[in-house]
PDB file of C-alpha atoms in Angstrom:
ATOM      1  CA  MET O 213      13.737  22.717 -46.812  1.00  0.00           C
ATOM      2  CA  GLN O 214      16.033  20.445 -44.724  1.00  0.00           C
ATOM      3  CA  LYS O 215      15.841  23.068 -42.064  1.00  0.00           C
ATOM      4  CA  PHE O 216      11.840  22.744 -42.287  1.00  0.00           C
ATOM      5  CA  ILE O 217      12.142  18.816 -42.195  1.00  0.00           C
ATOM      6  CA  ASN O 218      14.403  18.922 -39.026  1.00  0.00           C
ATOM      7  CA  LEU O 219      12.108  21.410 -37.310  1.00  0.00           C
ATOM      8  CA  ILE O 220       9.190  19.056 -38.043  1.00  0.00           C
ATOM      9  CA  LEU O 221      11.126  16.037 -36.782  1.00  0.00           C
ATOM     10  CA  LEU O 222      12.181  17.911 -33.675  1.00  0.00           C
ATOM     11  CA  SER O 223       8.537  18.875 -33.003  1.00  0.00           C
ATOM     12  CA  PHE O 224       7.503  15.507 -33.484  1.00  0.00           C
ATOM     13  CA  PHE O 225       9.989  14.269 -30.938  1.00  0.00           C
ATOM     14  CA  VAL O 226       9.284  17.062 -28.324  1.00  0.00           C
ATOM     15  CA  ILE O 227       5.671  16.240 -28.414  1.00  0.00           C
ATOM     16  CA  THR O 228       6.005  12.654 -28.491  1.00  0.00           C
ATOM     17  CA  ALA O 229       8.589  12.824 -25.275  1.00  0.00           C
ATOM     18  CA  ASN O 230       5.854  15.097 -23.462  1.00  0.00           C
ATOM     19  CA  TRP O 231       3.093  12.521 -24.170  1.00  0.00           C
ATOM     20  CA  SER O 232       5.269   9.775 -23.077  1.00  0.00           C
ATOM     21  CA  HIS O 233       6.087  11.870 -19.751  1.00  0.00           C
ATOM     22  CA  ALA O 234       2.428  12.455 -19.234  1.00  0.00           C
ATOM     23  CA  SER O 235       1.615   8.922 -19.660  1.00  0.00           C
ATOM     24  CA  GLU O 236       4.309   7.818 -17.350  1.00  0.00           C
ATOM     25  CA  LEU O 237       3.000  10.328 -14.652  1.00  0.00           C
ATOM     26  CA  GLU O 238      -0.351   9.130 -14.978  1.00  0.00           C
ATOM     27  CA  GLU O 239       0.851   5.509 -14.528  1.00  0.00           C
ATOM     28  CA  THR O 240       2.806   6.594 -11.608  1.00  0.00           C
ATOM     29  CA  LEU O 241      -0.377   8.303  -9.916  1.00  0.00           C
ATOM     30  CA  THR O 242      -2.372   5.309 -10.749  1.00  0.00           C
ATOM     31  CA  ILE O 243       0.160   3.160  -8.846  1.00  0.00           C
ATOM     32  CA  ILE O 244       0.131   5.632  -5.884  1.00  0.00           C
ATOM     33  CA  GLU O 245      -3.718   5.739  -5.678  1.00  0.00           C
ATOM     34  CA  THR O 246      -3.944   1.890  -6.098  1.00  0.00           C
ATOM     35  CA  ARG O 247      -1.431   1.617  -3.154  1.00  0.00           C
ATOM     36  CA  LYS O 248      -3.325   4.208  -0.999  1.00  0.00           C
ATOM     37  CA  THR O 249      -6.805   2.561  -1.668  1.00  0.00           C
ATOM     38  CA  ALA O 250      -5.313  -0.963  -0.643  1.00  0.00           C
ATOM     39  CA  MET O 251      -3.741   0.487   2.418  1.00  0.00           C
ATOM     40  CA  GLN O 252      -7.179   2.200   3.413  1.00  0.00           C
ATOM     41  CA  GLY O 253      -8.785  -1.227   2.590  1.00  0.00           C
ATOM     42  CA  ILE O 254      -6.434  -3.101   5.190  1.00  0.00           C
ATOM     43  CA  TRP O 255      -7.128  -0.269   7.723  1.00  0.00           C
ATOM     44  CA  TYR O 256     -10.882  -0.660   7.223  1.00  0.00           C
ATOM     45  CA  ARG O 257     -10.562  -4.308   7.960  1.00  0.00           C
ATOM     46  CA  ILE O 258      -8.391  -3.933  10.882  1.00  0.00           C
ATOM     47  CA  LYS O 259     -10.842  -1.462  12.577  1.00  0.00           C
ATOM     48  CA  ARG O 260     -13.640  -3.981  11.645  1.00  0.00           C
ATOM     49  CA  LEU O 261     -11.670  -6.782  13.423  1.00  0.00           C
ATOM     50  CA  SER O 262     -10.661  -5.072  16.595  1.00  0.00           C
ATOM     51  CA  PRO O 263     -13.858  -5.281  18.493  1.00  0.00           C
ATOM     52  CA  TYR O 264     -14.133  -9.002  17.465  1.00  0.00           C
ATOM     53  CA  VAL O 265     -10.762  -9.875  18.624  1.00  0.00           C
ATOM     54  CA  GLU O 266     -11.011  -7.755  21.831  1.00  0.00           C
ATOM     55  CA  LEU O 267     -14.229  -9.302  22.819  1.00  0.00           C
ATOM     56  CA  LYS O 268     -15.151  -6.106  24.460  1.00  0.00           C
ATOM     57  CA  GLU O 269     -18.260  -5.238  22.512  1.00  0.00           C
ATOM     58  CA  LYS O 270     -21.182  -7.157  21.244  1.00  0.00           C
ATOM     59  CA  VAL O 271     -20.910  -6.914  17.695  1.00  0.00           C
ATOM     60  CA  ASP O 272     -22.825  -8.154  14.744  1.00  0.00           C
ATOM     61  CA  TYR O 273     -19.746  -9.860  13.200  1.00  0.00           C
ATOM     62  CA  ASN O 274     -18.844 -13.443  13.408  1.00  0.00           C
ATOM     63  CA  LYS O 275     -15.944 -15.930  12.650  1.00  0.00           C
ATOM     64  CA  GLU O 276     -16.789 -16.131   8.990  1.00  0.00           C
ATOM     65  CA  LEU O 277     -16.548 -12.327   8.524  1.00  0.00           C
ATOM     66  CA  ALA O 278     -13.321 -12.161  10.599  1.00  0.00           C
ATOM     67  CA  THR O 279     -11.726 -14.788   8.368  1.00  0.00           C
ATOM     68  CA  LEU O 280     -12.783 -13.088   5.388  1.00  0.00           C
ATOM     69  CA  ASP O 281     -11.472  -9.957   6.564  1.00  0.00           C
ATOM     70  CA  ALA O 282      -8.236 -11.616   7.611  1.00  0.00           C
ATOM     71  CA  LYS O 283      -7.858 -13.248   4.227  1.00  0.00           C
ATOM     72  CA  GLU O 284      -8.534  -9.825   2.520  1.00  0.00           C
ATOM     73  CA  ILE O 285      -5.759  -8.253   4.516  1.00  0.00           C
ATOM     74  CA  ILE O 286      -3.256 -10.874   3.307  1.00  0.00           C
ATOM     75  CA  THR O 287      -4.543 -10.333   0.030  1.00  0.00           C
ATOM     76  CA  LEU O 288      -4.055  -6.480   0.077  1.00  0.00           C
ATOM     77  CA  LEU O 289      -0.682  -6.852   1.526  1.00  0.00           C
ATOM     78  CA  ASP O 290       0.373  -9.039  -1.229  1.00  0.00           C
ATOM     79  CA  LYS O 291      -1.087  -6.828  -4.013  1.00  0.00           C
ATOM     80  CA  THR O 292       0.571  -3.934  -2.769  1.00  0.00           C
ATOM     81  CA  LYS O 293       3.903  -5.501  -2.075  1.00  0.00           C
ATOM     82  CA  ASN O 294       5.239  -4.548  -5.721  1.00  0.00           C
ATOM     83  CA  LEU O 295       3.503  -1.196  -5.819  1.00  0.00           C
ATOM     84  CA  TRP O 296       6.694   0.620  -4.660  1.00  0.00           C
ATOM     85  CA  PRO O 297       8.567   1.101  -7.791  1.00  0.00           C
ATOM     86  CA  GLU O 298      11.259   4.040  -7.758  1.00  0.00           C
ATOM     87  CA  LYS O 299       9.174   5.836 -10.062  1.00  0.00           C
ATOM     88  CA  SER O 300       6.609   6.479  -7.583  1.00  0.00           C
ATOM     89  CA  ASN O 301       9.187   8.287  -5.177  1.00  0.00           C
ATOM     90  CA  ILE O 302       7.412  11.590  -5.771  1.00  0.00           C
ATOM     91  CA  SER O 303       6.702  12.482  -2.153  1.00  0.00           C
ATOM     92  CA  SER O 304       8.532  15.683  -2.555  1.00  0.00           C
ATOM     93  CA  LYS O 305       5.684  16.806  -4.834  1.00  0.00           C
ATOM     94  CA  ASN O 306       3.099  15.827  -2.177  1.00  0.00           C
ATOM     95  CA  PHE O 307       1.741  13.025  -4.709  1.00  0.00           C
ATOM     96  CA  THR O 308       2.244  10.563  -1.684  1.00  0.00           C
ATOM     97  CA  ASN O 309       2.554  10.346   1.849  1.00  0.00           C
ATOM     98  CA  ALA O 310       5.366   7.771   1.630  1.00  0.00           C
ATOM     99  CA  THR O 311       8.737   9.147   2.418  1.00  0.00           C
ATOM    100  CA  PRO O 312      11.718   8.815   0.266  1.00  0.00           C
ATOM    101  CA  ALA O 313      13.103   6.492   3.049  1.00  0.00           C
ATOM    102  CA  VAL O 314      11.033   3.711   1.457  1.00  0.00           C
ATOM    103  CA  TRP O 315      13.394   3.859  -1.499  1.00  0.00           C
ATOM    104  CA  ALA O 316      16.512   4.685   0.209  1.00  0.00           C
ATOM    105  CA  LEU O 317      16.134   1.836   2.655  1.00  0.00           C
ATOM    106  CA  PRO O 318      14.433  -1.040   0.857  1.00  0.00           C
ATOM    107  CA  ASP O 319      15.842  -4.038   2.807  1.00  0.00           C
ATOM    108  CA  TYR O 320      14.423  -2.486   6.049  1.00  0.00           C
ATOM    109  CA  PHE O 321      11.264  -1.732   4.274  1.00  0.00           C
ATOM    110  CA  GLU O 322      11.014  -4.991   2.848  1.00  0.00           C
ATOM    111  CA  LYS O 323      11.738  -6.375   6.480  1.00  0.00           C
ATOM    112  CA  LEU O 324       8.797  -4.521   8.096  1.00  0.00           C
ATOM    113  CA  TYR O 325       6.399  -5.462   5.053  1.00  0.00           C
ATOM    114  CA  SER O 326       7.417  -9.051   5.580  1.00  0.00           C
ATOM    115  CA  ASN O 327       6.622  -8.738   9.394  1.00  0.00           C
ATOM    116  CA  ALA O 328       2.977  -7.436   8.512  1.00  0.00           C
ATOM    117  CA  GLU O 329       2.525 -10.241   5.974  1.00  0.00           C
ATOM    118  CA  LYS O 330       3.501 -12.905   8.368  1.00  0.00           C
ATOM    119  CA  SER O 331       1.363 -11.348  11.305  1.00  0.00           C
ATOM    120  CA  ALA O 332      -1.647 -11.328   8.919  1.00  0.00           C
ATOM    121  CA  ILE O 333      -1.119 -14.918   8.027  1.00  0.00           C
ATOM    122  CA  GLY O 334      -0.944 -15.642  11.663  1.00  0.00           C
ATOM    123  CA  LEU O 335      -4.143 -13.661  12.242  1.00  0.00           C
ATOM    124  CA  LYS O 336      -6.046 -15.674   9.625  1.00  0.00           C
ATOM    125  CA  GLU O 337      -4.585 -19.030  10.904  1.00  0.00           C
ATOM    126  CA  SER O 338      -5.485 -18.084  14.639  1.00  0.00           C
ATOM    127  CA  ILE O 339      -9.087 -17.182  13.892  1.00  0.00           C
ATOM    128  CA  ASP O 340      -9.448 -20.323  11.863  1.00  0.00           C
ATOM    129  CA  LYS O 341      -8.579 -22.327  14.736  1.00  0.00           C
ATOM    130  CA  ASP O 342     -10.727 -20.245  17.035  1.00  0.00           C
ATOM    131  CA  ASP O 343      -7.469 -19.560  19.320  1.00  0.00           C
ATOM    132  CA  ILE O 344      -8.358 -16.405  20.751  1.00  0.00           C
ATOM    133  CA  ASP O 345      -5.098 -16.028  22.677  1.00  0.00           C
ATOM    134  CA  ASN O 346      -3.170 -16.213  19.573  1.00  0.00           C
ATOM    135  CA  THR O 347      -5.713 -14.168  17.659  1.00  0.00           C
ATOM    136  CA  VAL O 348      -4.919 -11.219  20.088  1.00  0.00           C
ATOM    137  CA  ILE O 349      -1.455 -11.622  19.744  1.00  0.00           C
ATOM    138  CA  ALA O 350      -1.586 -11.873  15.905  1.00  0.00           C
ATOM    139  CA  MET O 351      -3.778  -8.677  16.029  1.00  0.00           C
ATOM    140  CA  CYS O 352      -1.080  -6.766  18.207  1.00  0.00           C
ATOM    141  CA  ASN O 353       1.800  -8.027  15.948  1.00  0.00           C
ATOM    142  CA  LEU O 354      -0.033  -6.564  12.732  1.00  0.00           C
ATOM    143  CA  GLY O 355      -0.625  -3.402  14.557  1.00  0.00           C
ATOM    144  CA  LYS O 356       3.159  -3.129  15.692  1.00  0.00           C
ATOM    145  CA  ALA O 357       4.275  -3.999  11.889  1.00  0.00           C
ATOM    146  CA  CYS O 358       1.941  -1.577  10.337  1.00  0.00           C
ATOM    147  CA  GLY O 359       2.669   1.168  13.056  1.00  0.00           C
ATOM    148  CA  THR O 360       6.547   0.671  12.877  1.00  0.00           C
ATOM    149  CA  CYS O 361       6.423   0.993   9.080  1.00  0.00           C
ATOM    150  CA  HIS O 362       4.171   3.957   9.161  1.00  0.00           C
ATOM    151  CA  ALA O 363       6.305   5.736  11.690  1.00  0.00           C
ATOM    152  CA  ASN O 364       9.605   5.001   9.738  1.00  0.00           C
ATOM    153  CA  PHE O 365       8.249   5.516   6.043  1.00  0.00           C
ATOM    154  CA  ARG O 366       5.169   7.602   6.107  1.00  0.00           C
ATOM    155  CA  ARG O 367       4.900  11.533   6.347  1.00  0.00           C
ATOM    156  CA  LEU O 368       3.209  12.650   9.510  1.00  0.00           C
ATOM    157  CA  LEU O 369       0.009  14.543   8.526  1.00  0.00           C
ATOM    158  CA  THR O 370      -1.449  17.068  10.780  1.00  0.00           C
ATOM    159  CA  SER O 371      -4.498  19.282  10.248  1.00  0.00           C
TER     160      SER O 371
END
């Protein structure tokens, strides 16, 4: 009878552990998907801001929309800042395009991320002030910060 009880207890612990693992994987995948969606949102807003900043094209886009996009970039960067827990380091399983370097070099990653945040804040402030020269500089700095981070911490995808 004791063996039977031990077998039932062992089965219970194995099943519970598997549920816990599945739940943790689901949580990790949710973090990765949230991060990915936010980053795509940042990219969408940068693309929408570019013609406005460059003044090369007549666009149906105004200062109010530019300010909202710049503010949303700041918000998205802030929300994704803490979406890099160690458990989301599953790039070897192709669940994320982030490379393990994000977690191996956290101080450098933080520095680049901070540069993106500062550039986004500068972008919004320069748009608010109608300072086109500093808007262009801030947009370039944001592109440089994002590009440097992606060059160092994102797996190159080719078709």
